[in-house]
PDB file of C-alpha atoms in Angstrom:
ATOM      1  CA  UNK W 697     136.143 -26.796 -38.320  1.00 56.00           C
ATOM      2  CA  UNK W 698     134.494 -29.162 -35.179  1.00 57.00           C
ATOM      3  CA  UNK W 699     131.635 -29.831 -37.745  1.00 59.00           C
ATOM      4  CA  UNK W 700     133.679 -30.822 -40.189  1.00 63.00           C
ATOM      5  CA  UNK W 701     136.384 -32.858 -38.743  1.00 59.00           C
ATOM      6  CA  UNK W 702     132.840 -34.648 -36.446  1.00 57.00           C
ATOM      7  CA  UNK W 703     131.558 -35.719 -39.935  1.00 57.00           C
ATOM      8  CA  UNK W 704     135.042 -36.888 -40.798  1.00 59.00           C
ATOM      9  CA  UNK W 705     134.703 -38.644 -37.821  1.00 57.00           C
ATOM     10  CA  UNK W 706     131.586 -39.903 -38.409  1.00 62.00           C
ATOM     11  CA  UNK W 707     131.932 -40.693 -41.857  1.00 57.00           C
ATOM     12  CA  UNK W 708     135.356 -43.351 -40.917  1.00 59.00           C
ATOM     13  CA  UNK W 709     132.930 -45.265 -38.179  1.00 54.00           C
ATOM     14  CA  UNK W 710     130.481 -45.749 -40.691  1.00 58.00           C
ATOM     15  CA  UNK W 711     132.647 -47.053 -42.828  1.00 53.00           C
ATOM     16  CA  UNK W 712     134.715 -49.587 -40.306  1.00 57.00           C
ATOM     17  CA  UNK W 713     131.454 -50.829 -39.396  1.00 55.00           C
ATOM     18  CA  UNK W 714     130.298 -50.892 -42.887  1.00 57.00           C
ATOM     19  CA  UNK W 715     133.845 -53.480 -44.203  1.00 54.00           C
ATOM     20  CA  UNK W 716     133.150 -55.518 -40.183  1.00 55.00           C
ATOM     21  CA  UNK W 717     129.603 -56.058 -41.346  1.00 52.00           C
ATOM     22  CA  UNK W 718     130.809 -57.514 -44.993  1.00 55.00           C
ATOM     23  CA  UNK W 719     133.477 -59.966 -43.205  1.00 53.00           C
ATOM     24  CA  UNK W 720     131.084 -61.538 -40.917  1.00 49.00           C
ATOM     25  CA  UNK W 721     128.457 -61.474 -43.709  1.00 48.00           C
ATOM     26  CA  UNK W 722     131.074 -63.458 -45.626  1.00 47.00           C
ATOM     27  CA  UNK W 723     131.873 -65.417 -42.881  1.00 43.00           C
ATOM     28  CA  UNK W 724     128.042 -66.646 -42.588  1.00 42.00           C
ATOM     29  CA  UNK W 725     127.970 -67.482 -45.971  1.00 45.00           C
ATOM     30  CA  UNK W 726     131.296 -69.922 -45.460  1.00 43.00           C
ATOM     31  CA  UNK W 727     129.921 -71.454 -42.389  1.00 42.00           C
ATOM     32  CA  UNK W 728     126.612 -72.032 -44.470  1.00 49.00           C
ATOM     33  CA  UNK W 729     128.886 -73.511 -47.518  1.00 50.00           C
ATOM     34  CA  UNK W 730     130.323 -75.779 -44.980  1.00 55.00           C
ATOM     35  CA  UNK W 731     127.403 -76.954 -43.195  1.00 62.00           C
ATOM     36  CA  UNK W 732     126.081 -77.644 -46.678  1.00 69.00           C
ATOM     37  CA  UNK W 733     129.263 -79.836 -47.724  1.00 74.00           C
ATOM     38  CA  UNK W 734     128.858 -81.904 -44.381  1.00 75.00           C
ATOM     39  CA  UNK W 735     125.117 -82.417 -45.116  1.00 86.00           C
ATOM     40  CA  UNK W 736     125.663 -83.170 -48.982  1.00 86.00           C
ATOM     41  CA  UNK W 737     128.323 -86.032 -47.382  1.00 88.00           C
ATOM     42  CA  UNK W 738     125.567 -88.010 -46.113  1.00 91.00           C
ATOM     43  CA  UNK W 739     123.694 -88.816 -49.717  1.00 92.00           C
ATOM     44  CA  UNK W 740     124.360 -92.817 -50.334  1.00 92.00           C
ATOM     45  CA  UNK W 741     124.316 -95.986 -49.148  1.00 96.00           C
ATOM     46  CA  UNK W 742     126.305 -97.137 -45.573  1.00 96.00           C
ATOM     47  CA  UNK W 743     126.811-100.718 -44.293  1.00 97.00           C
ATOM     48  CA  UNK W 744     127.016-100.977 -40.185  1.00 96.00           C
ATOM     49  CA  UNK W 745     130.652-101.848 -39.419  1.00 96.00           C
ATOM     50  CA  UNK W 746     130.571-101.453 -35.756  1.00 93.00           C
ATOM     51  CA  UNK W 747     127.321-101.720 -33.238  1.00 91.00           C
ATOM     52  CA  UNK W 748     128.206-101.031 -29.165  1.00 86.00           C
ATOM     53  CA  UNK W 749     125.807-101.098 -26.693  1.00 80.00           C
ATOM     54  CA  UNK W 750     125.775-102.164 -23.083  1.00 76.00           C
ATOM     55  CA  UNK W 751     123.712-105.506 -23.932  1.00 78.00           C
ATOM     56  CA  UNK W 752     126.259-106.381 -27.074  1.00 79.00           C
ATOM     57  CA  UNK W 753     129.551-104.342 -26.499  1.00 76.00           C
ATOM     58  CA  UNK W 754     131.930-107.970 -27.218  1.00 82.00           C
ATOM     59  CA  UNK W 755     129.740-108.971 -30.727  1.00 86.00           C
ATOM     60  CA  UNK W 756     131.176-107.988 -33.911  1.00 89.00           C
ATOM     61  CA  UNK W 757     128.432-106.821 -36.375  1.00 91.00           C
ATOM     62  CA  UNK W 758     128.765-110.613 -38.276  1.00 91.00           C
ATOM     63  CA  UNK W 759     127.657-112.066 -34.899  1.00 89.00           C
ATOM     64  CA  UNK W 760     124.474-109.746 -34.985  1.00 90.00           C
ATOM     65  CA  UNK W 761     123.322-109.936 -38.263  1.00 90.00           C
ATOM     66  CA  UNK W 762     124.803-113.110 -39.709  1.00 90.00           C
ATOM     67  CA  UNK W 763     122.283-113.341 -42.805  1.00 89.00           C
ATOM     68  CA  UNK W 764     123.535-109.766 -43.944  1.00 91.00           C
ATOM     69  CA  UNK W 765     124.744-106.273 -42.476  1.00 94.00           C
ATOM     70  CA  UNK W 766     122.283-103.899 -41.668  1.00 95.00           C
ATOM     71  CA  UNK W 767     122.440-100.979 -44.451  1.00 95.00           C
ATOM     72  CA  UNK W 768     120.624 -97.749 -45.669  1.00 94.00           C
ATOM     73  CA  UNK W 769     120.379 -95.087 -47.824  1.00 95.00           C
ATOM     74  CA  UNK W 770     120.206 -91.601 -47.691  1.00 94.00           C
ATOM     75  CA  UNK W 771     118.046 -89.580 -50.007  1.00 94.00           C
ATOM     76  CA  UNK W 772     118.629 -85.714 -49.387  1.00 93.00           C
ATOM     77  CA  UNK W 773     116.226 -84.672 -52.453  1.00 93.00           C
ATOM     78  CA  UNK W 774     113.287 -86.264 -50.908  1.00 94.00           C
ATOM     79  CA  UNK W 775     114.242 -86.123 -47.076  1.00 94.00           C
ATOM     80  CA  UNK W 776     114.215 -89.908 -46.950  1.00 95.00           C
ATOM     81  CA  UNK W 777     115.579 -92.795 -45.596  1.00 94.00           C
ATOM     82  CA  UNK W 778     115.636 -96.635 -46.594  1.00 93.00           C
ATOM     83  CA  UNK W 779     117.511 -99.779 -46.373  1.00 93.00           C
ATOM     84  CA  UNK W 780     117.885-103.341 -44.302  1.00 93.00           C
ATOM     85  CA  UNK W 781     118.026-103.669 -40.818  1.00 92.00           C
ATOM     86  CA  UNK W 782     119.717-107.196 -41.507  1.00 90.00           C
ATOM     87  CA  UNK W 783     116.292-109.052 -41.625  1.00 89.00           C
ATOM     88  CA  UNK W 784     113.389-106.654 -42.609  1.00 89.00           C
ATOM     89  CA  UNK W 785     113.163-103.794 -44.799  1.00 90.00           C
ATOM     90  CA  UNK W 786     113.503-100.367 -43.311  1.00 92.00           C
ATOM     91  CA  UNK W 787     112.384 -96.556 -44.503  1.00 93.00           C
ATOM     92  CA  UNK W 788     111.507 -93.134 -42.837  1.00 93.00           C
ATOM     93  CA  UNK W 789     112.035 -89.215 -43.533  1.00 93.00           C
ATOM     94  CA  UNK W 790     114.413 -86.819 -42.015  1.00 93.00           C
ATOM     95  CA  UNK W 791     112.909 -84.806 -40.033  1.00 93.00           C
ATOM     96  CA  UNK W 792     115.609 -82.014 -39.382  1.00 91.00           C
ATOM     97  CA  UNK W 793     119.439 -81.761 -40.200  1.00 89.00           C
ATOM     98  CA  UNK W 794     122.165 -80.035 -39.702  1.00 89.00           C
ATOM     99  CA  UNK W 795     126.097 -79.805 -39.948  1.00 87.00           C
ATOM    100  CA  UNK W 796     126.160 -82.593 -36.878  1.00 90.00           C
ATOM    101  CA  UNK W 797     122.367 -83.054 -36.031  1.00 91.00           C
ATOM    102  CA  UNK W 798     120.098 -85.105 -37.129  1.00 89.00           C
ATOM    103  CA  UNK W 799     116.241 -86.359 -36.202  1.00 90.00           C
ATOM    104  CA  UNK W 800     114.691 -89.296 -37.902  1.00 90.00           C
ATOM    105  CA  UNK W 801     111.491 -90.296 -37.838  1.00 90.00           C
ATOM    106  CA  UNK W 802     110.681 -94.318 -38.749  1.00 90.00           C
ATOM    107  CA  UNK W 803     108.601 -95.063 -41.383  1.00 85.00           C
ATOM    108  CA  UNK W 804     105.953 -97.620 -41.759  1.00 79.00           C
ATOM    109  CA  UNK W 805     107.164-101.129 -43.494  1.00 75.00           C
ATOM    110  CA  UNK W 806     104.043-103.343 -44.690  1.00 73.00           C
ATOM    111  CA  UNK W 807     105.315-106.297 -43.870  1.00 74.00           C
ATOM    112  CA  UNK W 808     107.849-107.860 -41.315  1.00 79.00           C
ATOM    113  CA  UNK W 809     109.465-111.386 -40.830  1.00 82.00           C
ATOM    114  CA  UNK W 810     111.194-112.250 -37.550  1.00 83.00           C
ATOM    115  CA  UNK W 811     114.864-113.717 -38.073  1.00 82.00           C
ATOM    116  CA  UNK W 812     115.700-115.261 -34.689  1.00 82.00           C
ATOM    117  CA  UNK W 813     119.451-114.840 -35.303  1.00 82.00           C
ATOM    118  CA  UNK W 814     119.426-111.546 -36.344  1.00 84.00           C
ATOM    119  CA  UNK W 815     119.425-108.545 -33.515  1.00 82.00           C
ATOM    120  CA  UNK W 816     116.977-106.370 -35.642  1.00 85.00           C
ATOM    121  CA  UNK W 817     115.272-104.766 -32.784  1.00 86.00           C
ATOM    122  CA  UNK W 818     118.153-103.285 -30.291  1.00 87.00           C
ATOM    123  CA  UNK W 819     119.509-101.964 -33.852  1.00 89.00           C
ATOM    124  CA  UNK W 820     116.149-100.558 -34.921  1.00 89.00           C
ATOM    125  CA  UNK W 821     115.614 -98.481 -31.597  1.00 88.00           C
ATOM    126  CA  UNK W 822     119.421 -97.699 -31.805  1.00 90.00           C
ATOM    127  CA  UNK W 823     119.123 -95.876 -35.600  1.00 90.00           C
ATOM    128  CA  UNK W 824     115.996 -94.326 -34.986  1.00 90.00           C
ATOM    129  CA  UNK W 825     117.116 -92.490 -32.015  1.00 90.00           C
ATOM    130  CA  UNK W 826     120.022 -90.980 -33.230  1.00 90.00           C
ATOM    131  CA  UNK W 827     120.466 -87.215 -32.922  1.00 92.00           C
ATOM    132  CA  UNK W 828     124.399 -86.816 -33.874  1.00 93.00           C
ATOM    133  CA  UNK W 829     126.536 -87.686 -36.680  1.00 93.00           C
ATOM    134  CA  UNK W 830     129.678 -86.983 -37.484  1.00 93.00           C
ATOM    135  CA  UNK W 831     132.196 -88.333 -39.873  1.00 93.00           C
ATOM    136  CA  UNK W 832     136.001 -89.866 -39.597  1.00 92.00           C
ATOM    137  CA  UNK W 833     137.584 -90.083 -43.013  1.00 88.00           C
ATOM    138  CA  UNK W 834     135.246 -92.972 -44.953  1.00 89.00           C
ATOM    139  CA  UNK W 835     133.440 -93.500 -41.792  1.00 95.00           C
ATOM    140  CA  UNK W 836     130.040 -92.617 -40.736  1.00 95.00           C
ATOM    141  CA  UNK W 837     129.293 -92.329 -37.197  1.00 94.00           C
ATOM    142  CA  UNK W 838     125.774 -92.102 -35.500  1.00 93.00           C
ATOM    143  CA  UNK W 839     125.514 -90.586 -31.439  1.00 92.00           C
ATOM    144  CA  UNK W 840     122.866 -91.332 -29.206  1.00 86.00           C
ATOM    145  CA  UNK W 841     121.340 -88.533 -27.384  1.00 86.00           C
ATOM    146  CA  UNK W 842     124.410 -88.294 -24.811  1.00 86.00           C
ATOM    147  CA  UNK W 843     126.700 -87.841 -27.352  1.00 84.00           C
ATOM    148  CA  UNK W 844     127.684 -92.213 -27.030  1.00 85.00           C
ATOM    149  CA  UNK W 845     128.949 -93.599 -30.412  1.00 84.00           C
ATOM    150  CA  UNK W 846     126.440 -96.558 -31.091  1.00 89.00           C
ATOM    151  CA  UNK W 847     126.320 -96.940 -34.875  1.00 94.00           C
ATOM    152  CA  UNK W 848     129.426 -97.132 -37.657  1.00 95.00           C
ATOM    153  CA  UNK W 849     128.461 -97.528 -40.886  1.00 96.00           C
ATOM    154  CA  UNK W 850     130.897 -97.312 -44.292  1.00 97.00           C
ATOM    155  CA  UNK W 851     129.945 -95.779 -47.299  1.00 95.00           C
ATOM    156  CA  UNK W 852     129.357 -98.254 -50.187  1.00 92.00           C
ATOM    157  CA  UNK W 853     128.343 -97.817 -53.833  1.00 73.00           C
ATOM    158  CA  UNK W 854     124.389 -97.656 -54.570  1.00 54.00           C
ATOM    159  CA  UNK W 855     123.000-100.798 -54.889  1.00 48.00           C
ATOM    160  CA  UNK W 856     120.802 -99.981 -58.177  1.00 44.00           C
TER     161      UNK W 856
END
């Protein structure tokens, strides 16, 4: 009778453990789902709205770039990245993303003009080292390394 009510025993652990395992197995695969979503938001084309650093924190974005608005576009098939920094054309890859992380790498542009008025540079070195994003409704909103908002961007339709 001890044997058999032990396997009994044994036999409703397994089990428990066996319907735990499936929930957090399904859990995973939700979290994954999500992460995907969030990633999938970032496909398209975003003009800068808002720009805040310590050397520019009282310009509005028409005071830095008053030929045109920085913009790029995000290109999840082939892990790129392209678009205006307000003077020059721009373009690099994604290096690595995820739900709120992300590392660019700059690309090389063949040729370059200088546009005295526009404040190409500061935004440059600002893009290319974000690490965060996150998003608030339409917005798009890129973090520095210590988590700083620097970068607001809304989306816009493809330009093609």
């Amino acid at each position: 009778m001890k044997n058999i009510m032990g396997l009994f025993g044994i036999t409703i652990a397994i089990l428990a453990v066996g319907c735990k395992s499936q929930t957090w197995q399904k859990d995973a695969i939700e979290l994954k789902q999500e992460q995907a979503s969030t990633i999938q938001q970032l496909e398209g084309t975003w003009e800068l709205i808002d720009f805040k650093t310590a050397a520019n924190k009282d310009q509005s974005v028409r005071d830095l770039f008053p030929l045109k608005a920085p913009f790029f576009t995000v290109d999840l098939k082939d892990n790129k990245i392209y678009g205006e920094d307000g003077c020059n054309l721009q373009q690099g890859t994604i290096k690595a993303i995820g739900a709120s992380t992300l590392d660019l790498v700059p690309g090389i542009t063949p040729f370059q003009t200088y546009c005295e008025e526009v404040k190409s540079m500061p935004y440059k070195i600002a893009f290319w080292k974000t690490k965060e994003y996150q998003f608030d409704g339409n917005l798009l909103i890129l973090k520095s390394e210590d988590h700083q908002t620097i970068l607001t961007y809304k989306r816009i339709e493809n330009q093609q």
